[in-house]
Amino acid sequence: MNKASEKVPEWLRQSVEQEVAQAELGDARRNRVAGQLVARLSQQPAASLANALEDEASLEAAYRLLNNEAVSWQDLLSGHLLATRERAGLVQECLAIHDTTEFVFPGDSYRAGLGPTTTRGQGFFLHAAVAVSADGDRIPLGTLAAEVYTRPIDSRGVRVGHQRRLKPNQVSKQARQAGNIPQWPKESRRWMELMERIEQARAGRFECIHVMDREGDIYEVLKAATELNARFVIRACQDRAVFHQGQLTHLFELARAQPPQASRQIELSERSGKARSFDPKSHPPRKERKATVAFSSTRACLRKPDSKGRTPQGIEVNLVRVWEPEPPPGEPAVEWFLLTTEPMETVSAVERIVDIYRARWLIEEFFKALKTGCAMEQRQHESFHALANILGLCLPIAWRLLLLRALERTCPTAPASLAFTPRQLLILAQLVKNLPRAPTVQQALGALARRGGHLKRNGAPGWQTLWRGFRELQLVEIGWMLAEKRLSRSQKL
């Protein structure tokens, strides 16, 4: 058992409630209410506050906390961020997987502070970096850093979006004459700022490799990483001009000219094309399948965008190409261009880079845990402030949901009480035949996966299968709790 695996039971002895309690909210009562709220939501992540909390007093206290302008989502999340960094220090080396998602809230009624989204509706965006152990187990460690933001609109209700400056026809004549045109920070800066924040926090405590999809392929991000001596694996999006052996060429052309070094089989997840986060042009739909891919590597110097002439100035990177020579008929071929600081002298070193990038999909599952597991987009709070605060409490809960699958691989013989409450184990024993009286993590999660429709012949259960089983367990648990309350009231009478 490796170092990360040995530490998993120790991490789980500290509940999400204890992590939230480490936050400094300026008042002991706020800390207590936050801890009680996250404890109830941990047991029923998708439940509304009215269903999760047992009495009117607790519900009222929760709403006061979430709507309190003196309490921010950063405050509520601070204890979890601290605990995540401590876990990263235990494993010594982790991946910081960056990505952005949006939360869309339908309906005609305006919610204060929300802005336009990429689809119809109002909402906000989350840019997060999730820590994952860098070893083969890929154990989720928690959220390393996060940023929540909305897209601004001008006085006429026109979306500003990615623009750095409003167009002249979007502001009043008086404002144009006075030169008073509002400035908005580029959204692309979030990639660089989160990376810088993580680098400052991790200095001297643990090693970190930043993993980003094509949206993170920004010259300023690459430059900042170089200046910070930060390690990264970033999928290239721009077919940049590059220098190679004194010659000016282009990135994709250079990569495609390299001979294959080896080939291997990888698992590809299904991509329906219906998800809002996928662009059908850059992310065409595909079926879940195994793909045989080849890979090659070389060195390149990315030319500085505003450099003139043919002077080789820019950023030195390692370049890895991964491609599928013979995709199945009708299926889009895999082709990745990876920019990295990681060594690539051997075939195994290049394979490691490919596996590091493949771990990026864990953050997609993390976002699903927030949206499906914690039902973030079904929350009925009427302001951006309250919605952001409930998100601050749901982020550590989503991490725990994501940890379910890792537990079966890393500590299968540990007691199931590490992942389930006593009531949940009691219910699970009623739902599944032949579950031992004191089940292990593997036995309990196996039972949960079977309730989610998993078949042994399909290999290890995935997160979504486990979640389907966990969701059924939650629904039964809600009914069980209601029956307990009714019985308690009848006994009092």
GROMACS .gro file of C-alpha atoms in nm:
model
  493
    1MET     CA    1   0.000   0.000   0.000
    2ASN     CA    2   0.144   0.336  -0.103
    3LYS     CA    3   0.183   0.648   0.106
    4ALA     CA    4  -0.139   0.813  -0.007
    5SER     CA    5  -0.343   0.499   0.059
    6GLU     CA    6  -0.211   0.466   0.412
    7LYS     CA    7  -0.339   0.814   0.496
    8VAL     CA    8  -0.697   0.775   0.370
    9PRO     CA    9  -0.849   0.645   0.698
   10GLU     CA   10  -0.679   0.929   0.888
   11TRP     CA   11  -0.831   1.187   0.655
   12LEU     CA   12  -1.175   1.040   0.699
   13ARG     CA   13  -1.166   1.058   1.075
   14GLN     CA   14  -1.220   1.433   1.031
   15SER     CA   15  -1.573   1.501   0.910
   16VAL     CA   16  -1.677   1.776   0.672
   17GLU     CA   17  -1.848   1.937   0.970
   18GLN     CA   18  -1.513   1.957   1.152
   19GLU     CA   19  -1.347   2.113   0.845
   20VAL     CA   20  -1.614   2.382   0.819
   21ALA     CA   21  -1.581   2.446   1.194
   22GLN     CA   22  -1.219   2.552   1.133
   23ALA     CA   23  -1.343   2.854   0.938
   24GLU     CA   24  -1.324   3.192   1.108
   25LEU     CA   25  -1.671   3.343   1.070
   26GLY     CA   26  -1.627   3.609   1.337
   27ASP     CA   27  -1.878   3.458   1.577
   28ALA     CA   28  -1.896   3.122   1.757
   29ARG     CA   29  -2.269   3.097   1.684
   30ARG     CA   30  -2.206   3.132   1.309
   31ASN     CA   31  -1.947   2.855   1.324
   32ARG     CA   32  -2.191   2.634   1.512
   33VAL     CA   33  -2.475   2.697   1.265
   34ALA     CA   34  -2.243   2.638   0.966
   35GLY     CA   35  -2.121   2.312   1.118
   36GLN     CA   36  -2.473   2.190   1.189
   37LEU     CA   37  -2.592   2.286   0.841
   38VAL     CA   38  -2.310   2.111   0.658
   39ALA     CA   39  -2.352   1.804   0.881
   40ARG     CA   40  -2.716   1.773   0.778
   41LEU     CA   41  -2.641   1.838   0.411
   42SER     CA   42  -2.363   1.576   0.421
   43GLN     CA   43  -2.625   1.316   0.508
   44GLN     CA   44  -2.871   1.443   0.244
   45PRO     CA   45  -2.670   1.647  -0.011
   46ALA     CA   46  -2.957   1.693  -0.258
   47ALA     CA   47  -3.217   1.786   0.005
   48SER     CA   48  -3.356   2.136   0.040
   49LEU     CA   49  -3.274   2.317   0.361
   50ALA     CA   50  -3.633   2.271   0.479
   51ASN     CA   51  -3.602   1.894   0.437
   52ALA     CA   52  -3.247   1.867   0.569
   53LEU     CA   53  -3.305   2.060   0.891
   54GLU     CA   54  -3.521   1.921   1.166
   55ASP     CA   55  -3.693   2.229   1.309
   56GLU     CA   56  -3.795   2.585   1.227
   57ALA     CA   57  -3.532   2.737   1.454
   58SER     CA   58  -3.247   2.556   1.273
   59LEU     CA   59  -3.393   2.653   0.935
   60GLU     CA   60  -3.422   3.018   1.031
   61ALA     CA   61  -3.065   3.022   1.166
   62ALA     CA   62  -2.939   2.866   0.840
   63TYR     CA   63  -3.113   3.131   0.626
   64ARG     CA   64  -2.975   3.410   0.847
   65LEU     CA   65  -2.624   3.271   0.804
   66LEU     CA   66  -2.646   3.232   0.425
   67ASN     CA   67  -2.794   3.579   0.375
   68ASN     CA   68  -2.562   3.755   0.620
   69GLU     CA   69  -2.353   4.007   0.424
   70ALA     CA   70  -2.076   3.971   0.685
   71VAL     CA   71  -2.035   3.602   0.591
   72SER     CA   72  -1.885   3.517   0.251
   73TRP     CA   73  -1.844   3.191   0.062
   74GLN     CA   74  -1.468   3.236   0.105
   75ASP     CA   75  -1.515   3.239   0.483
   76LEU     CA   76  -1.729   2.925   0.477
   77LEU     CA   77  -1.481   2.744   0.250
   78SER     CA   78  -1.163   2.849   0.432
   79GLY     CA   79  -1.156   2.552   0.670
   80HIS     CA   80  -1.184   2.305   0.382
   81LEU     CA   81  -0.908   2.483   0.187
   82LEU     CA   82  -0.681   2.455   0.489
   83ALA     CA   83  -0.762   2.085   0.537
   84THR     CA   84  -0.701   2.017   0.165
   85ARG     CA   85  -0.354   2.173   0.185
   86GLU     CA   86  -0.279   1.961   0.491
   87ARG     CA   87  -0.380   1.646   0.301
   88ALA     CA   88  -0.165   1.753   0.006
   89GLY     CA   89   0.126   1.792   0.249
   90LEU     CA   90   0.072   1.433   0.367
   91VAL     CA   91   0.104   1.289   0.015
   92GLN     CA   92   0.388   1.534  -0.073
   93GLU     CA   93   0.292   1.556  -0.443
   94CYS     CA   94  -0.049   1.625  -0.596
   95LEU     CA   95  -0.219   1.729  -0.918
   96ALA     CA   96  -0.408   2.060  -0.915
   97ILE     CA   97  -0.679   2.009  -1.176
   98HIS     CA   98  -0.827   2.340  -1.296
   99ASP     CA   99  -1.156   2.399  -1.477
  100THR     CA  100  -1.465   2.620  -1.494
  101THR     CA  101  -1.834   2.536  -1.473
  102GLU     CA  102  -2.152   2.742  -1.465
  103PHE     CA  103  -2.463   2.718  -1.249
  104VAL     CA  104  -2.781   2.818  -1.430
  105PHE     CA  105  -3.102   2.901  -1.245
  106PRO     CA  106  -3.413   2.900  -1.465
  107GLY     CA  107  -3.724   3.107  -1.408
  108ASP     CA  108  -3.845   3.455  -1.488
  109SER     CA  109  -3.796   3.608  -1.144
  110TYR     CA  110  -3.468   3.796  -1.110
  111ARG     CA  111  -3.225   3.685  -0.839
  112ALA     CA  112  -3.014   3.970  -0.708
  113GLY     CA  113  -2.653   3.964  -0.824
  114LEU     CA  114  -2.680   3.686  -1.084
  115GLY     CA  115  -2.564   3.749  -1.438
  116PRO     CA  116  -2.595   3.606  -1.789
  117THR     CA  117  -2.466   3.256  -1.870
  118THR     CA  118  -2.365   3.073  -2.186
  119THR     CA  119  -2.723   2.947  -2.217
  120ARG     CA  120  -3.060   3.105  -2.149
  121GLY     CA  121  -3.105   3.183  -1.785
  122GLN     CA  122  -2.927   3.361  -1.505
  123GLY     CA  123  -2.646   3.226  -1.296
  124PHE     CA  124  -2.282   3.241  -1.200
  125PHE     CA  125  -1.953   3.064  -1.266
  126LEU     CA  126  -1.716   2.859  -1.052
  127HIS     CA  127  -1.349   2.827  -1.142
  128ALA     CA  128  -1.187   2.569  -0.917
  129ALA     CA  129  -0.870   2.369  -0.871
  130VAL     CA  130  -0.921   2.022  -0.720
  131ALA     CA  131  -0.628   1.843  -0.558
  132VAL     CA  132  -0.570   1.476  -0.646
  133SER     CA  133  -0.285   1.257  -0.527
  134ALA     CA  134  -0.020   1.230  -0.800
  135ASP     CA  135   0.028   0.855  -0.754
  136GLY     CA  136  -0.165   0.591  -0.946
  137ASP     CA  137  -0.454   0.590  -0.698
  138ARG     CA  138  -0.561   0.947  -0.787
  139ILE     CA  139  -0.723   1.000  -0.447
  140PRO     CA  140  -0.930   1.323  -0.436
  141LEU     CA  141  -0.788   1.548  -0.162
  142GLY     CA  142  -1.030   1.841  -0.179
  143THR     CA  143  -1.047   2.193  -0.320
  144LEU     CA  144  -0.715   2.377  -0.335
  145ALA     CA  145  -0.853   2.710  -0.455
  146ALA     CA  146  -1.171   2.850  -0.607
  147GLU     CA  147  -1.317   3.166  -0.756
  148VAL     CA  148  -1.687   3.246  -0.796
  149TYR     CA  149  -1.792   3.522  -1.034
  150THR     CA  150  -2.072   3.653  -1.254
  151ARG     CA  151  -2.056   3.808  -1.598
  152PRO     CA  152  -2.142   4.178  -1.592
  153ILE     CA  153  -2.412   4.349  -1.795
  154ASP     CA  154  -2.430   4.712  -1.899
  155SER     CA  155  -2.706   4.958  -1.810
  156ARG     CA  156  -2.918   4.835  -2.104
  157GLY     CA  157  -2.895   4.473  -1.995
  158VAL     CA  158  -2.647   4.378  -2.270
  159ARG     CA  159  -2.402   4.105  -2.174
  160VAL     CA  160  -2.041   4.215  -2.160
  161GLY     CA  161  -1.907   3.860  -2.154
  162HIS     CA  162  -1.538   3.815  -2.223
  163GLN     CA  163  -1.478   4.175  -2.333
  164ARG     CA  164  -1.222   4.374  -2.141
  165ARG     CA  165  -1.395   4.702  -2.224
  166LEU     CA  166  -1.754   4.789  -2.312
  167LYS     CA  167  -1.802   4.893  -2.673
  168PRO     CA  168  -1.858   5.269  -2.720
  169ASN     CA  169  -2.221   5.215  -2.829
  170GLN     CA  170  -2.292   5.030  -2.502
  171VAL     CA  171  -2.233   5.334  -2.279
  172SER     CA  172  -2.390   5.675  -2.263
  173LYS     CA  173  -2.267   5.970  -2.473
  174GLN     CA  174  -2.170   6.158  -2.157
  175ALA     CA  175  -1.960   5.863  -2.035
  176ARG     CA  176  -1.782   5.838  -2.372
  177GLN     CA  177  -1.703   6.208  -2.373
  178ALA     CA  178  -1.569   6.186  -2.018
  179GLY     CA  179  -1.368   5.874  -2.102
  180ASN     CA  180  -1.555   5.695  -1.823
  181ILE     CA  181  -1.591   5.354  -1.992
  182PRO     CA  182  -1.620   5.071  -1.736
  183GLN     CA  183  -1.336   4.822  -1.724
  184TRP     CA  184  -1.388   4.454  -1.646
  185PRO     CA  185  -1.111   4.203  -1.573
  186LYS     CA  186  -1.055   3.941  -1.837
  187GLU     CA  187  -1.210   3.608  -1.740
  188SER     CA  188  -0.897   3.435  -1.872
  189ARG     CA  189  -0.702   3.582  -1.579
  190ARG     CA  190  -0.870   3.332  -1.346
  191TRP     CA  191  -0.642   3.054  -1.472
  192MET     CA  192  -0.329   3.252  -1.386
  193GLU     CA  193  -0.458   3.392  -1.057
  194LEU     CA  194  -0.564   3.054  -0.918
  195MET     CA  195  -0.231   2.903  -1.016
  196GLU     CA  196  -0.042   3.188  -0.847
  197ARG     CA  197  -0.256   3.150  -0.533
  198ILE     CA  198  -0.184   2.776  -0.513
  199GLU     CA  199   0.187   2.827  -0.571
  200GLN     CA  200   0.204   3.075  -0.283
  201ALA     CA  201   0.012   2.843  -0.050
  202ARG     CA  202   0.209   2.527  -0.132
  203ALA     CA  203   0.562   2.676  -0.113
  204GLY     CA  204   0.776   2.450   0.103
  205ARG     CA  205   0.483   2.224   0.191
  206PHE     CA  206   0.418   1.999  -0.110
  207GLU     CA  207   0.486   1.956  -0.482
  208CYS     CA  208   0.211   2.039  -0.728
  209ILE     CA  209   0.150   1.980  -1.101
  210HIS     CA  210  -0.114   2.208  -1.256
  211VAL     CA  211  -0.342   2.031  -1.507
  212MET     CA  212  -0.557   2.233  -1.747
  213ASP     CA  213  -0.768   2.170  -2.054
  214ARG     CA  214  -0.744   2.373  -2.374
  215GLU     CA  215  -0.905   2.681  -2.218
  216GLY     CA  216  -0.594   2.716  -2.004
  217ASP     CA  217  -0.367   2.740  -2.310
  218ILE     CA  218  -0.299   3.112  -2.266
  219TYR     CA  219   0.046   3.260  -2.322
  220GLU     CA  220   0.021   3.472  -2.006
  221VAL     CA  221  -0.057   3.159  -1.803
  222LEU     CA  222   0.239   2.973  -1.950
  223LYS     CA  223   0.464   3.274  -1.891
  224ALA     CA  224   0.348   3.311  -1.530
  225ALA     CA  225   0.405   2.938  -1.469
  226THR     CA  226   0.759   2.969  -1.606
  227GLU     CA  227   0.833   3.270  -1.385
  228LEU     CA  228   0.695   3.087  -1.079
  229ASN     CA  229   0.887   2.768  -1.165
  230ALA     CA  230   0.548   2.596  -1.153
  231ARG     CA  231   0.501   2.250  -1.301
  232PHE     CA  232   0.216   2.194  -1.546
  233VAL     CA  233   0.048   1.972  -1.806
  234ILE     CA  234  -0.176   2.185  -2.029
  235ARG     CA  235  -0.356   2.070  -2.342
  236ALA     CA  236  -0.271   2.299  -2.631
  237CYS     CA  237  -0.552   2.479  -2.812
  238GLN     CA  238  -0.355   2.739  -3.011
  239ASP     CA  239  -0.150   2.626  -3.310
  240ARG     CA  240   0.122   2.868  -3.206
  241ALA     CA  241   0.432   2.967  -3.395
  242VAL     CA  242   0.727   2.779  -3.244
  243PHE     CA  243   1.101   2.755  -3.290
  244HIS     CA  244   1.254   2.410  -3.322
  245GLN     CA  245   1.623   2.355  -3.396
  246GLY     CA  246   1.653   2.713  -3.518
  247GLN     CA  247   1.360   2.688  -3.758
  248LEU     CA  248   1.024   2.864  -3.733
  249THR     CA  249   0.725   2.632  -3.768
  250HIS     CA  250   0.390   2.570  -3.602
  251LEU     CA  251   0.310   2.364  -3.296
  252PHE     CA  252   0.075   2.106  -3.447
  253GLU     CA  253   0.289   2.062  -3.758
  254LEU     CA  254   0.596   2.001  -3.542
  255ALA     CA  255   0.417   1.751  -3.320
  256ARG     CA  256   0.271   1.558  -3.615
  257ALA     CA  257   0.615   1.530  -3.774
  258GLN     CA  258   0.750   1.327  -3.480
  259PRO     CA  259   0.758   0.946  -3.513
  260PRO     CA  260   0.555   0.740  -3.262
  261GLN     CA  261   0.755   0.622  -2.960
  262ALA     CA  262   0.506   0.364  -2.835
  263SER     CA  263   0.135   0.284  -2.815
  264ARG     CA  264  -0.104   0.178  -2.542
  265GLN     CA  265  -0.473   0.133  -2.469
  266ILE     CA  266  -0.671   0.392  -2.272
  267GLU     CA  267  -1.031   0.418  -2.153
  268LEU     CA  268  -1.244   0.695  -2.307
  269SER     CA  269  -1.552   0.816  -2.122
  270GLU     CA  270  -1.884   0.871  -2.294
  271ARG     CA  271  -1.959   1.221  -2.419
  272SER     CA  272  -2.322   1.276  -2.509
  273GLY     CA  273  -2.283   1.627  -2.650
  274LYS     CA  274  -2.588   1.740  -2.451
  275ALA     CA  275  -2.393   1.886  -2.159
  276ARG     CA  276  -2.367   2.265  -2.152
  277SER     CA  277  -1.993   2.246  -2.086
  278PHE     CA  278  -1.918   2.078  -2.419
  279ASP     CA  279  -1.866   2.261  -2.747
  280PRO     CA  280  -1.982   2.015  -3.019
  281LYS     CA  281  -1.707   2.134  -3.252
  282SER     CA  282  -1.414   2.086  -3.015
  283HIS     CA  283  -1.581   1.810  -2.808
  284PRO     CA  284  -1.785   1.594  -3.052
  285PRO     CA  285  -2.010   1.327  -2.899
  286ARG     CA  286  -1.858   0.981  -2.854
  287LYS     CA  287  -1.933   0.646  -2.696
  288GLU     CA  288  -1.750   0.500  -2.399
  289ARG     CA  289  -1.479   0.276  -2.540
  290LYS     CA  290  -1.121   0.158  -2.525
  291ALA     CA  291  -0.886   0.331  -2.765
  292THR     CA  292  -0.538   0.234  -2.882
  293VAL     CA  293  -0.333   0.552  -2.899
  294ALA     CA  294   0.021   0.632  -3.004
  295PHE     CA  295   0.235   0.907  -2.858
  296SER     CA  296   0.547   1.105  -2.940
  297SER     CA  297   0.741   1.390  -2.781
  298THR     CA  298   0.983   1.672  -2.862
  299ARG     CA  299   1.103   2.011  -2.736
  300ALA     CA  300   0.974   2.344  -2.863
  301CYS     CA  301   1.004   2.716  -2.795
  302LEU     CA  302   0.667   2.895  -2.806
  303ARG     CA  303   0.720   3.228  -2.978
  304LYS     CA  304   0.612   3.534  -2.784
  305PRO     CA  305   0.291   3.658  -2.955
  306ASP     CA  306   0.405   4.020  -2.994
  307SER     CA  307   0.765   3.942  -3.090
  308LYS     CA  308   0.882   4.071  -3.425
  309GLY     CA  309   1.106   3.910  -3.682
  310ARG     CA  310   1.238   3.556  -3.642
  311THR     CA  311   1.421   3.604  -3.312
  312PRO     CA  312   1.366   3.285  -3.107
  313GLN     CA  313   1.228   3.439  -2.791
  314GLY     CA  314   0.948   3.281  -2.593
  315ILE     CA  315   0.882   2.988  -2.359
  316GLU     CA  316   1.063   2.654  -2.369
  317VAL     CA  317   0.827   2.359  -2.316
  318ASN     CA  318   0.811   1.985  -2.365
  319LEU     CA  319   0.553   1.881  -2.624
  320VAL     CA  320   0.368   1.547  -2.623
  321ARG     CA  321   0.128   1.436  -2.893
  322VAL     CA  322  -0.130   1.162  -2.826
  323TRP     CA  323  -0.335   1.036  -3.120
  324GLU     CA  324  -0.551   0.747  -3.234
  325PRO     CA  325  -0.419   0.611  -3.567
  326GLU     CA  326  -0.723   0.389  -3.638
  327PRO     CA  327  -1.044   0.507  -3.468
  328PRO     CA  328  -1.359   0.294  -3.504
  329PRO     CA  329  -1.586   0.388  -3.797
  330GLY     CA  330  -1.803   0.685  -3.715
  331GLU     CA  331  -1.611   0.774  -3.397
  332PRO     CA  332  -1.397   1.091  -3.369
  333ALA     CA  333  -1.026   1.019  -3.341
  334VAL     CA  334  -0.841   1.115  -3.025
  335GLU     CA  335  -0.568   1.378  -3.070
  336TRP     CA  336  -0.414   1.571  -2.783
  337PHE     CA  337  -0.120   1.813  -2.787
  338LEU     CA  338   0.016   1.849  -2.434
  339LEU     CA  339   0.249   2.128  -2.317
  340THR     CA  340   0.440   2.035  -2.006
  341THR     CA  341   0.736   2.095  -1.780
  342GLU     CA  342   0.753   1.725  -1.683
  343PRO     CA  343   1.054   1.521  -1.803
  344MET     CA  344   1.004   1.298  -2.110
  345GLU     CA  345   1.338   1.124  -2.159
  346THR     CA  346   1.188   0.775  -2.151
  347VAL     CA  347   0.873   0.607  -2.280
  348SER     CA  348   0.747   0.556  -1.926
  349ALA     CA  349   0.800   0.928  -1.854
  350VAL     CA  350   0.588   1.023  -2.157
  351GLU     CA  351   0.321   0.773  -2.051
  352ARG     CA  352   0.317   0.939  -1.709
  353ILE     CA  353   0.245   1.278  -1.871
  354VAL     CA  354  -0.044   1.124  -2.065
  355ASP     CA  355  -0.186   0.971  -1.746
  356ILE     CA  356  -0.155   1.302  -1.563
  357TYR     CA  357  -0.368   1.471  -1.827
  358ARG     CA  358  -0.620   1.186  -1.825
  359ALA     CA  359  -0.677   1.255  -1.452
  360ARG     CA  360  -0.831   1.588  -1.557
  361TRP     CA  361  -1.167   1.418  -1.598
  362LEU     CA  362  -1.196   1.392  -1.220
  363ILE     CA  363  -1.291   1.758  -1.205
  364GLU     CA  364  -1.579   1.692  -1.446
  365GLU     CA  365  -1.704   1.434  -1.197
  366PHE     CA  366  -1.652   1.685  -0.917
  367PHE     CA  367  -1.877   1.933  -1.097
  368LYS     CA  368  -2.137   1.658  -1.148
  369ALA     CA  369  -2.123   1.590  -0.776
  370LEU     CA  370  -2.203   1.959  -0.714
  371LYS     CA  371  -2.486   1.976  -0.967
  372THR     CA  372  -2.640   1.631  -0.929
  373GLY     CA  373  -2.520   1.515  -0.589
  374CYS     CA  374  -2.567   1.849  -0.411
  375ALA     CA  375  -2.845   1.978  -0.641
  376MET     CA  376  -2.686   2.325  -0.661
  377GLU     CA  377  -2.899   2.436  -0.957
  378GLN     CA  378  -3.219   2.344  -0.772
  379ARG     CA  379  -3.144   2.576  -0.479
  380GLN     CA  380  -3.415   2.840  -0.435
  381HIS     CA  381  -3.214   3.117  -0.263
  382GLU     CA  382  -3.299   3.458  -0.403
  383SER     CA  383  -2.955   3.619  -0.425
  384PHE     CA  384  -2.610   3.551  -0.561
  385HIS     CA  385  -2.468   3.606  -0.213
  386ALA     CA  386  -2.677   3.327  -0.057
  387LEU     CA  387  -2.621   3.091  -0.351
  388ALA     CA  388  -2.245   3.145  -0.337
  389ASN     CA  389  -2.253   3.077   0.038
  390ILE     CA  390  -2.439   2.747  -0.003
  391LEU     CA  391  -2.183   2.658  -0.271
  392GLY     CA  392  -1.908   2.723  -0.018
  393LEU     CA  393  -2.067   2.457   0.204
  394CYS     CA  394  -2.134   2.214  -0.082
  395LEU     CA  395  -1.776   2.210  -0.218
  396PRO     CA  396  -1.639   1.992   0.066
  397ILE     CA  397  -1.951   1.771   0.049
  398ALA     CA  398  -1.895   1.715  -0.326
  399TRP     CA  399  -1.536   1.615  -0.250
  400ARG     CA  400  -1.660   1.351  -0.005
  401LEU     CA  401  -1.899   1.215  -0.267
  402LEU     CA  402  -1.613   1.192  -0.516
  403LEU     CA  403  -1.402   1.013  -0.255
  404LEU     CA  404  -1.648   0.721  -0.245
  405ARG     CA  405  -1.500   0.552  -0.552
  406ALA     CA  406  -1.141   0.608  -0.441
  407LEU     CA  407  -1.208   0.435  -0.109
  408GLU     CA  408  -1.287   0.102  -0.272
  409ARG     CA  409  -0.950   0.101  -0.448
  410THR     CA  410  -0.731   0.236  -0.170
  411CYS     CA  411  -0.862   0.095   0.158
  412PRO     CA  412  -1.109  -0.184   0.074
  413THR     CA  413  -1.077  -0.359   0.413
  414ALA     CA  414  -1.135  -0.049   0.626
  415PRO     CA  415  -1.465  -0.035   0.820
  416ALA     CA  416  -1.760   0.098   0.619
  417SER     CA  417  -1.826   0.351   0.896
  418LEU     CA  418  -1.557   0.566   0.733
  419ALA     CA  419  -1.799   0.639   0.447
  420PHE     CA  420  -2.147   0.574   0.590
  421THR     CA  421  -2.345   0.681   0.896
  422PRO     CA  422  -2.480   0.409   1.129
  423ARG     CA  423  -2.834   0.473   1.001
  424GLN     CA  424  -2.722   0.439   0.638
  425LEU     CA  425  -2.551   0.106   0.712
  426LEU     CA  426  -2.865  -0.018   0.885
  427ILE     CA  427  -3.078   0.076   0.582
  428LEU     CA  428  -2.825  -0.071   0.338
  429ALA     CA  429  -2.841  -0.402   0.526
  430GLN     CA  430  -3.219  -0.403   0.469
  431LEU     CA  431  -3.184  -0.320   0.098
  432VAL     CA  432  -2.909  -0.572   0.015
  433LYS     CA  433  -2.906  -0.940   0.097
  434ASN     CA  434  -2.610  -1.105   0.270
  435LEU     CA  435  -2.437  -0.781   0.375
  436PRO     CA  436  -2.215  -0.865   0.677
  437ARG     CA  437  -2.309  -0.716   1.013
  438ALA     CA  438  -1.985  -0.512   1.019
  439PRO     CA  439  -1.911  -0.458   0.648
  440THR     CA  440  -1.589  -0.325   0.504
  441VAL     CA  441  -1.570  -0.027   0.271
  442GLN     CA  442  -1.548  -0.259  -0.029
  443GLN     CA  443  -1.849  -0.465   0.079
  444ALA     CA  444  -2.067  -0.160   0.153
  445LEU     CA  445  -1.971   0.022  -0.167
  446GLY     CA  446  -2.019  -0.297  -0.366
  447ALA     CA  447  -2.373  -0.323  -0.225
  448LEU     CA  448  -2.432   0.044  -0.306
  449ALA     CA  449  -2.308  -0.006  -0.664
  450ARG     CA  450  -2.543  -0.301  -0.713
  451ARG     CA  451  -2.834  -0.080  -0.609
  452GLY     CA  452  -2.710   0.165  -0.873
  453GLY     CA  453  -2.727  -0.099  -1.146
  454HIS     CA  454  -2.363  -0.211  -1.150
  455LEU     CA  455  -2.276  -0.558  -1.281
  456LYS     CA  456  -1.956  -0.734  -1.175
  457ARG     CA  457  -1.862  -0.819  -1.533
  458ASN     CA  458  -1.835  -0.444  -1.607
  459GLY     CA  459  -1.532  -0.399  -1.379
  460ALA     CA  460  -1.502  -0.145  -1.099
  461PRO     CA  461  -1.808   0.080  -1.049
  462GLY     CA  462  -1.782   0.439  -1.158
  463TRP     CA  463  -1.877   0.747  -0.960
  464GLN     CA  464  -2.215   0.789  -1.131
  465THR     CA  465  -2.313   0.427  -1.059
  466LEU     CA  466  -2.220   0.473  -0.696
  467TRP     CA  467  -2.413   0.798  -0.689
  468ARG     CA  468  -2.732   0.630  -0.823
  469GLY     CA  469  -2.709   0.379  -0.541
  470PHE     CA  470  -2.629   0.652  -0.288
  471ARG     CA  471  -2.925   0.860  -0.410
  472GLU     CA  472  -3.160   0.564  -0.354
  473LEU     CA  473  -3.009   0.518  -0.009
  474GLN     CA  474  -3.074   0.886   0.067
  475LEU     CA  475  -3.437   0.866  -0.042
  476VAL     CA  476  -3.499   0.564   0.179
  477GLU     CA  477  -3.318   0.741   0.463
  478ILE     CA  478  -3.550   1.044   0.433
  479GLY     CA  479  -3.851   0.816   0.463
  480TRP     CA  480  -3.688   0.636   0.756
  481MET     CA  481  -3.629   0.967   0.938
  482LEU     CA  482  -3.986   1.081   0.878
  483ALA     CA  483  -4.113   0.753   1.021
  484GLU     CA  484  -3.886   0.797   1.327
  485LYS     CA  485  -4.024   1.149   1.383
  486ARG     CA  486  -4.383   1.031   1.354
  487LEU     CA  487  -4.317   0.745   1.595
  488SER     CA  488  -4.150   0.983   1.841
  489ARG     CA  489  -4.448   1.224   1.832
  490SER     CA  490  -4.697   0.941   1.883
  491GLN     CA  491  -4.502   0.812   2.182
  492LYS     CA  492  -4.505   1.159   2.340
  493LEU     CA  493  -4.878   1.175   2.300
   0.00000   0.00000   0.00000
